[in-house]
């Protein structure tokens, strides 16, 4: 992408309308990004002086012919391949100032890349491939019912109907149709429902509970709204407290024994 790097990206940048002050916060930007492979007569400029700015919530497509440097650019943006020169900022942090260990942790926690090929580890099972990032991070995989907040997901029925969760596959929660609607439309419908935000409205008293770290309020489907509708509380809360009051010591001991294995 020797020429396209400078011409394609710079012309695209210059051709964009001026961004007003209401534009969302910038989440990613590059400065004079350049990637060169080989030396001397074998030198290949894959990306040349690329300058990109992406706002939070913005959808961006990078297009170009085969071999034009799209994958190389994405690898640098995602922290996979260090540039020859230039800088990549994600949330105002220059990611290539990190050492390799910190950069690996950053990729694991903050970046998601979907490759053309699966890139799975063949000696691991499907489940082991899915849980590997959590294990590398020293964490157990958790369902949304264990974290106490709804996660970003889409459930698709045979007719193409899309819902935000398998427990909310009702007409009132239908986001659109997989075969007919753009992802932007589905995202907007979910935001209008306030589906993810609602799960964060947990009764403050619940967060003060000594057992909050164990149940975290549970799944949203098990919560009732409070009198004013501002917060939600798990309707099994009293039962949970009775159980943990009685067996917390035993649960703690079992956890210690498992941790020694």
Short mmCIF file of C-alpha atoms in Angstrom, two decimals:
data_model
loop_
_atom_site.label_atom_id
_atom_site.label_comp_id
_atom_site.label_asym_id
_atom_site.label_seq_id
_atom_site.Cartn_x
_atom_site.Cartn_y
_atom_site.Cartn_z
CA UNK A 1 0.00 0.00 0.00
CA UNK A 2 2.97 2.29 -0.60
CA UNK A 3 1.04 4.93 -2.51
CA UNK A 4 -2.34 4.09 -1.16
CA UNK A 5 -1.09 4.52 2.38
CA UNK A 6 -0.46 8.21 1.85
CA UNK A 7 -2.87 8.99 -0.94
CA UNK A 8 -5.81 6.82 -0.01
CA UNK A 9 -5.95 7.66 3.68
CA UNK A 10 -4.94 11.29 3.41
CA UNK A 11 -7.38 12.00 0.61
CA UNK A 12 -10.11 10.22 2.54
CA UNK A 13 -9.25 12.32 5.58
CA UNK A 14 -9.23 15.58 3.62
CA UNK A 15 -12.47 14.68 1.91
CA UNK A 16 -14.38 14.21 5.15
CA UNK A 17 -16.62 17.02 6.35
CA UNK A 18 -15.37 19.09 9.27
CA UNK A 19 -16.28 17.49 12.57
CA UNK A 20 -18.27 19.65 14.92
CA UNK A 21 -17.75 19.97 18.66
CA UNK A 22 -20.64 17.59 19.31
CA UNK A 23 -18.65 14.66 17.89
CA UNK A 24 -18.19 11.87 20.48
CA UNK A 25 -14.83 11.47 22.19
CA UNK A 26 -12.03 10.10 20.08
CA UNK A 27 -11.27 6.48 20.92
CA UNK A 28 -8.54 5.71 18.37
CA UNK A 29 -6.10 7.70 16.28
CA UNK A 30 -2.85 7.19 14.44
CA UNK A 31 -0.05 9.60 13.66
CA UNK A 32 2.17 9.09 10.59
CA UNK A 33 1.81 5.32 10.82
CA UNK A 34 4.27 3.45 8.64
CA UNK A 35 5.17 -0.22 8.15
CA UNK A 36 8.08 -1.38 6.00
CA UNK A 37 9.12 -4.95 5.29
CA UNK A 38 12.56 -5.89 3.97
CA UNK A 39 15.49 -3.62 3.19
CA UNK A 40 17.23 -2.14 0.17
CA UNK A 41 15.93 -3.44 -3.16
CA UNK A 42 13.63 -5.82 -1.28
CA UNK A 43 11.93 -3.06 0.70
CA UNK A 44 8.14 -3.12 0.62
CA UNK A 45 6.15 -0.23 2.06
CA UNK A 46 2.94 -1.82 3.31
CA UNK A 47 1.51 1.24 5.08
CA UNK A 48 2.80 4.74 4.49
CA UNK A 49 1.98 7.78 6.64
CA UNK A 50 -1.53 6.67 7.62
CA UNK A 51 -3.50 9.12 9.74
CA UNK A 52 -6.83 7.88 11.13
CA UNK A 53 -9.25 9.17 13.74
CA UNK A 54 -12.20 7.13 15.06
CA UNK A 55 -14.79 8.43 17.53
CA UNK A 56 -16.41 6.37 20.23
CA UNK A 57 -19.38 4.46 18.82
CA UNK A 58 -18.35 5.15 15.23
CA UNK A 59 -18.37 2.36 12.63
CA UNK A 60 -15.49 2.49 10.16
CA UNK A 61 -14.80 0.34 7.10
CA UNK A 62 -11.33 0.17 5.53
CA UNK A 63 -11.52 -0.94 1.90
CA UNK A 64 -8.90 -1.57 -0.75
CA UNK A 65 -7.64 -4.10 -3.25
CA UNK A 66 -5.89 -7.31 -2.21
CA UNK A 67 -2.37 -6.59 -0.99
CA UNK A 68 -3.04 -2.90 -0.36
CA UNK A 69 -2.15 -3.14 3.34
CA UNK A 70 -5.54 -3.46 5.04
CA UNK A 71 -4.55 -6.41 7.24
CA UNK A 72 -1.21 -4.84 8.10
CA UNK A 73 -2.98 -1.67 9.19
CA UNK A 74 -5.49 -3.61 11.31
CA UNK A 75 -2.70 -5.58 12.98
CA UNK A 76 -0.98 -2.33 13.98
CA UNK A 77 -4.22 -0.78 15.21
CA UNK A 78 -4.89 -3.87 17.32
CA UNK A 79 -1.46 -4.05 18.90
CA UNK A 80 -0.48 -7.24 17.06
CA UNK A 81 2.32 -5.87 14.84
CA UNK A 82 4.57 -2.98 15.83
CA UNK A 83 4.88 -0.22 13.22
CA UNK A 84 8.20 0.77 11.68
CA UNK A 85 7.41 4.32 12.74
CA UNK A 86 4.44 6.38 13.84
CA UNK A 87 2.11 6.07 16.79
CA UNK A 88 -1.21 4.41 17.66
CA UNK A 89 -3.33 5.92 20.43
CA UNK A 90 -6.27 4.06 21.97
CA UNK A 91 -8.16 6.20 24.47
CA UNK A 92 -5.20 8.61 24.39
CA UNK A 93 -2.68 5.92 25.35
CA UNK A 94 0.26 5.31 23.02
CA UNK A 95 0.04 1.52 22.97
CA UNK A 96 3.48 0.93 21.45
CA UNK A 97 5.17 2.57 24.41
CA UNK A 98 4.18 -0.56 26.34
CA UNK A 99 6.58 -3.48 26.63
CA UNK A 100 5.58 -6.81 25.10
CA UNK A 101 4.03 -8.21 28.30
CA UNK A 102 1.87 -5.14 28.95
CA UNK A 103 0.88 -4.99 25.29
CA UNK A 104 -0.23 -8.63 25.40
CA UNK A 105 -2.43 -7.90 28.44
CA UNK A 106 -3.81 -4.82 26.71
CA UNK A 107 -4.76 -6.84 23.61
CA UNK A 108 -6.38 -9.54 25.69
CA UNK A 109 -8.52 -7.13 27.70
CA UNK A 110 -9.22 -4.26 25.32
CA UNK A 111 -8.99 -5.44 21.71
CA UNK A 112 -11.07 -7.87 19.68
CA UNK A 113 -9.89 -9.10 16.27
CA UNK A 114 -11.90 -11.40 14.01
CA UNK A 115 -9.69 -12.99 11.37
CA UNK A 116 -10.63 -14.37 7.97
CA UNK A 117 -9.57 -17.78 9.26
CA UNK A 118 -10.47 -19.16 12.66
CA UNK A 119 -6.94 -19.14 14.11
CA UNK A 120 -8.03 -21.60 16.79
CA UNK A 121 -5.55 -23.79 18.63
CA UNK A 122 -6.07 -27.26 17.10
CA UNK A 123 -4.95 -29.26 20.16
CA UNK A 124 -7.62 -27.60 22.34
CA UNK A 125 -11.33 -28.31 22.43
CA UNK A 126 -13.87 -25.66 21.37
CA UNK A 127 -14.58 -24.90 25.03
CA UNK A 128 -10.88 -24.61 25.84
CA UNK A 129 -10.37 -22.21 22.92
CA UNK A 130 -13.22 -20.04 24.18
CA UNK A 131 -12.05 -19.95 27.80
CA UNK A 132 -8.32 -19.56 27.09
CA UNK A 133 -8.27 -15.71 27.29
CA UNK A 134 -9.90 -15.83 30.73
CA UNK A 135 -7.46 -18.45 31.95
CA UNK A 136 -4.49 -16.43 30.69
CA UNK A 137 -5.90 -13.50 32.63
CA UNK A 138 -6.22 -15.58 35.80
CA UNK A 139 -10.02 -15.38 35.77
CA UNK A 140 -12.77 -17.93 35.53
CA UNK A 141 -15.24 -17.48 32.63
CA UNK A 142 -18.44 -15.88 33.89
CA UNK A 143 -21.99 -15.75 32.67
CA UNK A 144 -23.84 -12.45 32.79
CA UNK A 145 -25.89 -13.85 35.70
CA UNK A 146 -22.61 -14.13 37.62
CA UNK A 147 -21.42 -10.62 36.80
CA UNK A 148 -24.74 -8.99 37.68
CA UNK A 149 -25.03 -7.10 34.40
CA UNK A 150 -26.37 -7.92 30.96
CA UNK A 151 -23.81 -8.54 28.24
CA UNK A 152 -23.77 -7.51 24.59
CA UNK A 153 -25.19 -10.38 22.57
CA UNK A 154 -27.71 -11.17 19.86
CA UNK A 155 -30.05 -14.14 19.70
CA UNK A 156 -31.36 -14.97 16.23
CA UNK A 157 -34.48 -17.02 15.61
CA UNK A 158 -35.02 -19.21 12.52
CA UNK A 159 -37.13 -16.46 10.91
CA UNK A 160 -34.30 -13.93 11.38
CA UNK A 161 -35.81 -12.14 14.38
CA UNK A 162 -33.11 -10.73 16.66
CA UNK A 163 -33.34 -10.38 20.45
CA UNK A 164 -30.88 -9.06 23.05
CA UNK A 165 -30.95 -12.19 25.25
CA UNK A 166 -32.30 -15.74 25.19
CA UNK A 167 -34.42 -14.95 28.27
CA UNK A 168 -36.06 -11.96 26.54
CA UNK A 169 -37.22 -13.46 23.25
CA UNK A 170 -40.53 -11.62 23.37
CA UNK A 171 -42.16 -9.28 20.85
CA UNK A 172 -41.52 -6.24 23.04
CA UNK A 173 -37.77 -6.97 22.98
CA UNK A 174 -37.47 -7.74 19.28
CA UNK A 175 -34.63 -5.62 17.81
CA UNK A 176 -35.17 -6.31 14.15
CA UNK A 177 -34.42 -8.93 11.53
CA UNK A 178 -31.03 -10.48 10.83
CA UNK A 179 -31.77 -10.75 7.09
CA UNK A 180 -33.17 -7.25 6.63
CA UNK A 181 -31.62 -4.80 9.13
CA UNK A 182 -28.13 -3.36 9.39
CA UNK A 183 -26.16 -3.85 12.59
CA UNK A 184 -26.51 -0.13 13.25
CA UNK A 185 -30.31 -0.52 13.32
CA UNK A 186 -30.12 -3.45 15.75
CA UNK A 187 -27.73 -1.57 18.03
CA UNK A 188 -29.96 1.50 18.01
CA UNK A 189 -33.02 -0.59 18.89
CA UNK A 190 -31.19 -2.16 21.83
CA UNK A 191 -30.06 1.26 23.07
CA UNK A 192 -33.62 2.60 22.82
CA UNK A 193 -34.78 -0.27 25.01
CA UNK A 194 -32.11 0.62 27.56
CA UNK A 195 -31.54 -3.11 27.84
CA UNK A 196 -27.90 -3.07 29.02
CA UNK A 197 -28.28 0.09 31.09
CA UNK A 198 -31.23 -1.32 33.03
CA UNK A 199 -29.11 -4.12 34.49
CA UNK A 200 -26.78 -1.51 36.03
CA UNK A 201 -29.60 0.03 38.08
CA UNK A 202 -29.09 -2.16 41.10
CA UNK A 203 -30.39 -1.14 44.51
CA UNK A 204 -27.51 0.64 46.33
CA UNK A 205 -28.36 -1.37 49.44
CA UNK A 206 -27.56 -4.51 47.47
CA UNK A 207 -24.04 -3.29 46.75
CA UNK A 208 -23.48 -2.82 50.49
CA UNK A 209 -24.44 -6.42 51.22
CA UNK A 210 -21.55 -8.51 52.66
CA UNK A 211 -22.35 -11.21 50.09
CA UNK A 212 -22.52 -8.94 47.05
CA UNK A 213 -19.23 -10.34 45.71
CA UNK A 214 -20.91 -13.75 45.53
CA UNK A 215 -24.24 -13.01 43.83
CA UNK A 216 -23.76 -9.45 42.44
CA UNK A 217 -27.50 -9.05 42.24
CA UNK A 218 -27.97 -12.05 39.96
CA UNK A 219 -29.53 -12.05 36.51
CA UNK A 220 -31.75 -9.12 35.51
CA UNK A 221 -34.65 -11.50 34.81
CA UNK A 222 -34.72 -12.31 38.55
CA UNK A 223 -35.09 -8.68 39.64
CA UNK A 224 -38.12 -6.59 40.47
CA UNK A 225 -38.19 -2.80 40.18
CA UNK A 226 -38.26 -0.81 43.39
CA UNK A 227 -41.23 1.37 44.42
CA UNK A 228 -40.05 4.34 42.34
CA UNK A 229 -38.68 2.21 39.49
CA UNK A 230 -35.20 3.76 39.80
CA UNK A 231 -33.53 0.58 40.99
CA UNK A 232 -33.97 -3.18 40.83
CA UNK A 233 -33.52 -5.85 43.48
CA UNK A 234 -33.26 -9.62 43.15
CA UNK A 235 -36.45 -11.17 44.47
CA UNK A 236 -34.43 -14.07 45.92
CA UNK A 237 -32.32 -11.65 47.95
CA UNK A 238 -33.73 -12.64 51.35
CA UNK A 239 -33.29 -16.34 50.59
CA UNK A 240 -29.70 -15.76 49.46
CA UNK A 241 -28.87 -13.96 52.69
CA UNK A 242 -30.34 -16.75 54.82
CA UNK A 243 -28.31 -19.31 52.87
CA UNK A 244 -25.02 -17.38 53.00
CA UNK A 245 -25.48 -16.51 56.69
CA UNK A 246 -25.66 -20.23 57.36
CA UNK A 247 -23.06 -21.63 54.96
CA UNK A 248 -20.61 -18.84 54.15
CA UNK A 249 -17.90 -20.37 56.32
CA UNK A 250 -18.19 -23.75 54.60
CA UNK A 251 -18.19 -22.12 51.14
CA UNK A 252 -15.04 -20.17 52.02
CA UNK A 253 -13.29 -23.31 53.23
CA UNK A 254 -14.22 -25.24 50.08
CA UNK A 255 -12.83 -22.36 48.00
CA UNK A 256 -9.54 -22.48 49.89
CA UNK A 257 -9.22 -26.24 49.37
CA UNK A 258 -9.91 -25.92 45.64
CA UNK A 259 -7.37 -23.13 45.37
CA UNK A 260 -4.63 -25.43 46.74
CA UNK A 261 -5.07 -27.96 43.94
#
